[in-house]
Amino acid sequence: MTQHSGSAYILDALGAEGVSTLFGLVGEGNADLIDATNDHDIDFRYARHEQSAVSMADGYARSTGRVAACTLTHGPGVTNGATGLAAADRDNVPLVVLIGDTSFDGRETSLQYLDHATFTEPISAYQTRIETTETIPETLRRAFAKARVRRGPAIVEIPGDIQEGAAPDEAYEPRPSTAQRIHPDPDRLDAAVRVLEEADNPVILAGGGARAADAADALTDLAGALGAPIATTYFARGLFDADHPYHSGIAGTFMTPANDALVRNADAVLTVGAQLSGKSTRYGALYADADVVQIDVDAEAIGRHRDPDVGILGDATATVAALADRVAANPDRAASVAETVAAEGRAIQFDEQSDGPYVDPRALTLAVSDRTAGTAIVAVDSGNNTGFPAVFHELDAGGQMLVNGNFGTMGYALPAALGAQYADPERDVICYTGDGAFLQIVQEVETAVRLGLSPVVVVLNDASYGIIRHRQQREYGRDTAAEYDSPDFATVARGLGARAATVRSTDDLAVLDDFLAEKPGRPLVLDARTNPDVSRPGFPPY
């Protein structure tokens, strides 16, 4: 490799696009690109599995709001990374994924040959290939633009000849941003106002799009004027302070008591950067007879799950602010909504079941929440564990929950937490995972140790694939292949270099207080032996 190789030029391009860290895993196909990081300001940080490498980039992108980059080797590297790609694609996470491919000669006879574009087409936003060194700049500019605009992984194949060849003469310049606020059509605003003002029980459902647009203030103004609660999806957790008067908490599958009182009888719902998917409607149980006004900056998202009565293409903040200026004030209803939110609350009441060798996962999550900052990043895995942080881990404005809400990927949370904490090492980062998911990704504890990161990994250990076991018991009266003997995760974690403790009671969490005060540059793994009889909030549905 020479100083002015294609690989060095590609790293220069990443830097020009605002990328400072390249996540990935080395292999035959991308070895030249990764070698070039030795002589470059771009940091290369590797995981122990390609799925994890992609999810580290995913967590970095979600927590920073910027495009993140990762690299995979050809063939098995891409197939291993596919689950991470699908997770990012379903949740609209902007990534540029550099696939190191074989050289042009003998490409299709290579042992690890794969038609990467065809393979990744269903799980990415864009696929392309650098065919000549001269096309490196334009190909990368297009990939970054696609990742930003289409909000998903952009796949870039880079043959070995391109990596090892001479760099193009053209100095790399990013494509000028065309991002702009899309202002809503006035006629559609008027139609939306009519729907909302005629409703007796209007509800606002804020999603990830509202969070990305920083629409909290505009939503507060609209809720106060209209007299409507603001329910959120999982993706919008951390949009409001915990004591916000109109924020009624998460709605849908994981329903807070406040939303149980306010959302079930909604006769109009305003969705702001949110989808009326199965999870957010409790699979059709919510908003079935309600009029729908949908606001989204993505035209393809409008009507994706249900045709709205009024669909508005527009920036969330600008559109909500325009509605707040137009609707007639309803102070009596606003006061009633605030009273109901305060009276009903956002955490489900429960009879604690912490006895014998087990801790109740609801009590555990509340205790962890009480000990960590309201502005923490909370990464949540898929499984029975998913519902407990949704309603029992409270966040303030500025906090964030990272969850693969549209694909349900086990093993997502730990690498996503590592990517988020790599972006902001001083921030409290909490990872909730189940024992089944943790066993799929446990090697990344070593990655956290190697990178000097201090996430808190809470393993809700019910010695089973919990949500599957609960479902089997409900539907078949028995479970099959869903229970097992969990290992001693604390011992395993210590063997990988982490701090660890076994938790059988919330009294055992003094170790968490000490850890957060010290932030020792290595993770803390809490093997919480949870009561296997406690299913997640809202079960069923699934």
Tab-separated table of C-alpha atoms in Angstrom, residues 192-403:
chain	number	residue	atom	x	y	z
A	192	ALA	CA	-56.128	18.612	10.231
A	193	VAL	CA	-57.363	21.377	12.525
A	194	ARG	CA	-60.959	20.488	11.688
A	195	VAL	CA	-60.364	16.832	12.594
A	196	LEU	CA	-58.614	17.678	15.865
A	197	GLU	CA	-61.062	20.364	16.992
A	198	GLU	CA	-64.088	18.152	16.341
A	199	ALA	CA	-62.668	15.358	18.480
A	200	ASP	CA	-63.727	14.860	22.081
A	201	ASN	CA	-60.616	12.865	23.025
A	202	PRO	CA	-57.690	13.747	20.737
A	203	VAL	CA	-54.321	12.097	21.297
A	204	ILE	CA	-50.850	12.959	20.026
A	205	LEU	CA	-48.524	10.043	19.253
A	206	ALA	CA	-44.889	11.180	18.953
A	207	GLY	CA	-42.314	8.867	17.400
A	208	GLY	CA	-38.681	8.801	16.426
A	209	GLY	CA	-39.276	11.438	13.756
A	210	ALA	CA	-40.445	13.890	16.406
A	211	ARG	CA	-37.333	13.186	18.430
A	212	ALA	CA	-35.049	13.608	15.414
A	213	ALA	CA	-36.699	16.959	14.638
A	214	ASP	CA	-36.363	18.126	18.259
A	215	ALA	CA	-40.092	18.830	18.310
A	216	ALA	CA	-40.592	18.716	22.097
A	217	ASP	CA	-41.377	22.409	22.568
A	218	ALA	CA	-43.761	22.543	19.617
A	219	LEU	CA	-45.537	19.393	20.840
A	220	THR	CA	-45.886	20.882	24.315
A	221	ASP	CA	-47.485	24.018	22.877
A	222	LEU	CA	-49.894	21.984	20.759
A	223	ALA	CA	-50.832	19.626	23.608
A	224	GLY	CA	-51.533	22.568	25.889
A	225	ALA	CA	-53.673	24.330	23.305
A	226	LEU	CA	-55.551	21.281	22.072
A	227	GLY	CA	-55.894	19.561	25.416
A	228	ALA	CA	-54.349	16.262	24.333
A	229	PRO	CA	-51.931	13.831	25.958
A	230	ILE	CA	-48.620	13.177	24.237
A	231	ALA	CA	-48.039	9.443	24.052
A	232	THR	CA	-44.745	8.232	22.647
A	233	THR	CA	-43.375	5.230	20.847
A	234	TYR	CA	-40.264	3.481	22.138
A	235	PHE	CA	-38.181	5.551	19.714
A	236	ALA	CA	-39.298	8.842	21.274
A	237	ARG	CA	-38.379	7.976	24.864
A	238	GLY	CA	-36.257	10.819	26.234
A	239	LEU	CA	-38.100	13.510	24.307
A	240	PHE	CA	-39.654	14.967	27.487
A	241	ASP	CA	-38.745	15.350	31.141
A	242	ALA	CA	-40.157	12.771	33.517
A	243	ASP	CA	-42.491	15.357	35.107
A	244	HIS	CA	-43.834	16.793	31.835
A	245	PRO	CA	-47.543	17.586	32.443
A	246	TYR	CA	-48.915	16.207	29.154
A	247	HIS	CA	-46.499	13.349	28.474
A	248	SER	CA	-48.475	10.188	29.201
A	249	GLY	CA	-45.617	7.763	28.513
A	250	ILE	CA	-45.208	4.942	26.073
A	251	ALA	CA	-48.307	3.665	24.308
A	252	GLY	CA	-49.065	0.510	22.391
A	253	THR	CA	-47.806	-2.898	23.412
A	254	PHE	CA	-46.150	-1.439	26.524
A	255	MET	CA	-48.991	0.714	27.847
A	256	THR	CA	-48.600	3.041	30.819
A	257	PRO	CA	-51.529	3.546	33.216
A	258	ALA	CA	-51.925	7.151	32.046
A	259	ASN	CA	-52.286	6.000	28.465
A	260	ASP	CA	-54.635	3.235	29.512
A	261	ALA	CA	-56.920	5.994	30.777
A	262	LEU	CA	-56.370	8.517	27.977
A	263	VAL	CA	-55.630	6.647	24.755
A	264	ARG	CA	-58.128	3.799	24.659
A	265	ASN	CA	-61.060	6.131	23.987
A	266	ALA	CA	-59.271	8.378	21.494
A	267	ASP	CA	-61.493	9.545	18.644
A	268	ALA	CA	-58.658	11.332	16.831
A	269	VAL	CA	-54.935	10.620	16.792
A	270	LEU	CA	-52.222	12.917	15.483
A	271	THR	CA	-49.085	10.918	14.677
A	272	VAL	CA	-45.875	12.924	14.501
A	273	GLY	CA	-42.983	11.005	12.982
A	274	ALA	CA	-44.627	7.801	14.198
A	275	GLN	CA	-46.200	4.782	12.544
A	276	LEU	CA	-49.495	3.119	13.401
A	277	SER	CA	-47.800	-0.265	13.368
A	278	GLY	CA	-48.820	-3.348	15.300
A	279	LYS	CA	-46.659	-2.420	18.274
A	280	SER	CA	-47.987	1.152	18.569
A	281	THR	CA	-51.645	0.128	18.175
A	282	ARG	CA	-51.568	-3.061	20.246
A	283	TYR	CA	-52.190	-4.867	16.974
A	284	GLY	CA	-55.295	-2.879	16.114
A	285	ALA	CA	-56.800	-2.536	19.579
A	286	LEU	CA	-56.001	1.209	19.701
A	287	TYR	CA	-57.315	3.956	17.405
A	288	ALA	CA	-59.510	1.507	15.489
A	289	ASP	CA	-62.377	4.031	15.263
A	290	ALA	CA	-60.291	7.187	15.511
A	291	ASP	CA	-59.696	9.728	12.760
A	292	VAL	CA	-56.011	9.834	11.850
A	293	VAL	CA	-53.854	12.838	11.031
A	294	GLN	CA	-50.347	11.749	10.077
A	295	ILE	CA	-47.326	14.063	9.891
A	296	ASP	CA	-44.102	12.751	8.397
A	297	VAL	CA	-41.139	14.127	6.505
A	298	ASP	CA	-41.038	10.935	4.423
A	299	ALA	CA	-43.813	10.694	1.828
A	300	GLU	CA	-43.473	6.906	1.710
A	301	ALA	CA	-44.196	6.662	5.435
A	302	ILE	CA	-47.592	8.314	5.151
A	303	GLY	CA	-50.218	5.591	4.955
A	304	ARG	CA	-47.687	2.781	5.341
A	305	HIS	CA	-49.802	0.952	7.919
A	306	ARG	CA	-53.128	2.767	7.655
A	307	ASP	CA	-54.538	5.395	5.317
A	308	PRO	CA	-54.835	8.664	7.245
A	309	ASP	CA	-57.846	10.946	7.058
A	310	VAL	CA	-55.340	13.769	6.612
A	311	GLY	CA	-51.746	13.142	5.601
A	312	ILE	CA	-49.289	16.026	5.909
A	313	LEU	CA	-45.836	15.947	4.368
A	314	GLY	CA	-43.733	18.250	6.484
A	315	ASP	CA	-41.036	18.769	9.064
A	316	ALA	CA	-42.315	17.696	12.472
A	317	THR	CA	-41.394	20.882	14.327
A	318	ALA	CA	-42.637	23.294	11.666
A	319	THR	CA	-45.890	21.387	11.120
A	320	VAL	CA	-46.733	20.940	14.805
A	321	ALA	CA	-45.957	24.614	15.468
A	322	ALA	CA	-48.300	25.609	12.635
A	323	LEU	CA	-51.069	23.446	14.089
A	324	ALA	CA	-50.543	24.939	17.548
A	325	ASP	CA	-51.043	28.399	16.056
A	326	ARG	CA	-54.300	27.332	14.369
A	327	VAL	CA	-56.220	25.203	16.879
A	328	ALA	CA	-58.693	26.783	19.268
A	329	ALA	CA	-57.517	26.634	22.858
A	330	ASN	CA	-59.222	24.124	25.143
A	331	PRO	CA	-57.777	24.895	28.594
A	332	ASP	CA	-60.317	22.826	30.526
A	333	ARG	CA	-59.428	19.685	28.593
A	334	ALA	CA	-55.704	20.449	28.915
A	335	ALA	CA	-56.080	20.705	32.681
A	336	SER	CA	-58.013	17.431	32.776
A	337	VAL	CA	-55.298	15.668	30.762
A	338	ALA	CA	-52.585	16.941	33.103
A	339	GLU	CA	-54.581	15.785	36.133
A	340	THR	CA	-55.031	12.303	34.655
A	341	VAL	CA	-51.323	11.990	33.801
A	342	ALA	CA	-50.404	12.987	37.350
A	343	ALA	CA	-52.999	10.724	38.958
A	344	GLU	CA	-52.475	7.594	36.862
A	345	GLY	CA	-48.720	7.867	36.359
A	346	ARG	CA	-46.420	6.291	33.823
A	347	ALA	CA	-45.178	3.272	35.798
A	348	ILE	CA	-47.437	0.257	36.203
A	349	GLN	CA	-48.241	-0.669	39.775
A	350	PHE	CA	-47.457	-4.260	40.710
A	351	ASP	CA	-47.205	-6.687	43.589
A	352	GLU	CA	-43.497	-7.388	43.848
A	353	GLN	CA	-42.484	-11.010	43.357
A	354	SER	CA	-38.952	-11.004	44.712
A	355	ASP	CA	-38.690	-14.097	46.835
A	356	GLY	CA	-36.244	-16.923	47.343
A	357	PRO	CA	-33.446	-16.798	44.791
A	358	TYR	CA	-35.152	-14.311	42.442
A	359	VAL	CA	-35.575	-10.584	41.990
A	360	ASP	CA	-38.671	-9.121	40.337
A	361	PRO	CA	-37.529	-7.595	37.013
A	362	ARG	CA	-39.948	-4.691	37.482
A	363	ALA	CA	-38.506	-3.778	40.867
A	364	LEU	CA	-34.996	-4.259	39.528
A	365	THR	CA	-35.567	-1.922	36.590
A	366	LEU	CA	-37.070	0.753	38.844
A	367	ALA	CA	-34.058	0.488	41.141
A	368	VAL	CA	-31.572	0.775	38.261
A	369	SER	CA	-33.515	3.756	36.901
A	370	ASP	CA	-33.379	5.500	40.284
A	371	ARG	CA	-29.607	5.112	40.386
A	372	THR	CA	-28.766	6.363	36.895
A	373	ALA	CA	-28.936	9.759	35.228
A	374	GLY	CA	-32.157	10.857	33.547
A	375	THR	CA	-30.069	11.754	30.519
A	376	ALA	CA	-28.656	8.241	30.203
A	377	ILE	CA	-28.613	6.218	27.011
A	378	VAL	CA	-30.526	2.984	27.577
A	379	ALA	CA	-30.053	0.182	25.051
A	380	VAL	CA	-32.717	-2.509	25.139
A	381	ASP	CA	-32.592	-5.996	23.678
A	382	SER	CA	-35.439	-8.033	22.224
A	383	GLY	CA	-37.283	-10.622	24.262
A	384	ASN	CA	-39.200	-10.697	27.526
A	385	ASN	CA	-36.785	-8.060	28.838
A	386	THR	CA	-37.905	-5.461	26.280
A	387	GLY	CA	-40.994	-4.299	28.141
A	388	PHE	CA	-39.466	-3.563	31.536
A	389	PRO	CA	-37.339	-0.525	30.559
A	390	ALA	CA	-40.240	0.766	28.433
A	391	VAL	CA	-42.358	1.531	31.496
A	392	PHE	CA	-40.039	1.218	34.504
A	393	HIS	CA	-36.872	3.031	33.418
A	394	GLU	CA	-37.655	6.740	33.519
A	395	LEU	CA	-35.778	9.247	31.385
A	396	ASP	CA	-35.667	13.016	31.241
A	397	ALA	CA	-35.340	15.158	28.148
A	398	GLY	CA	-31.976	14.371	26.584
A	399	GLY	CA	-32.084	10.726	27.560
A	400	GLN	CA	-32.447	8.147	24.837
A	401	MET	CA	-33.526	4.561	24.387
A	402	LEU	CA	-31.939	2.473	21.675
A	403	VAL	CA	-34.154	-0.421	20.671
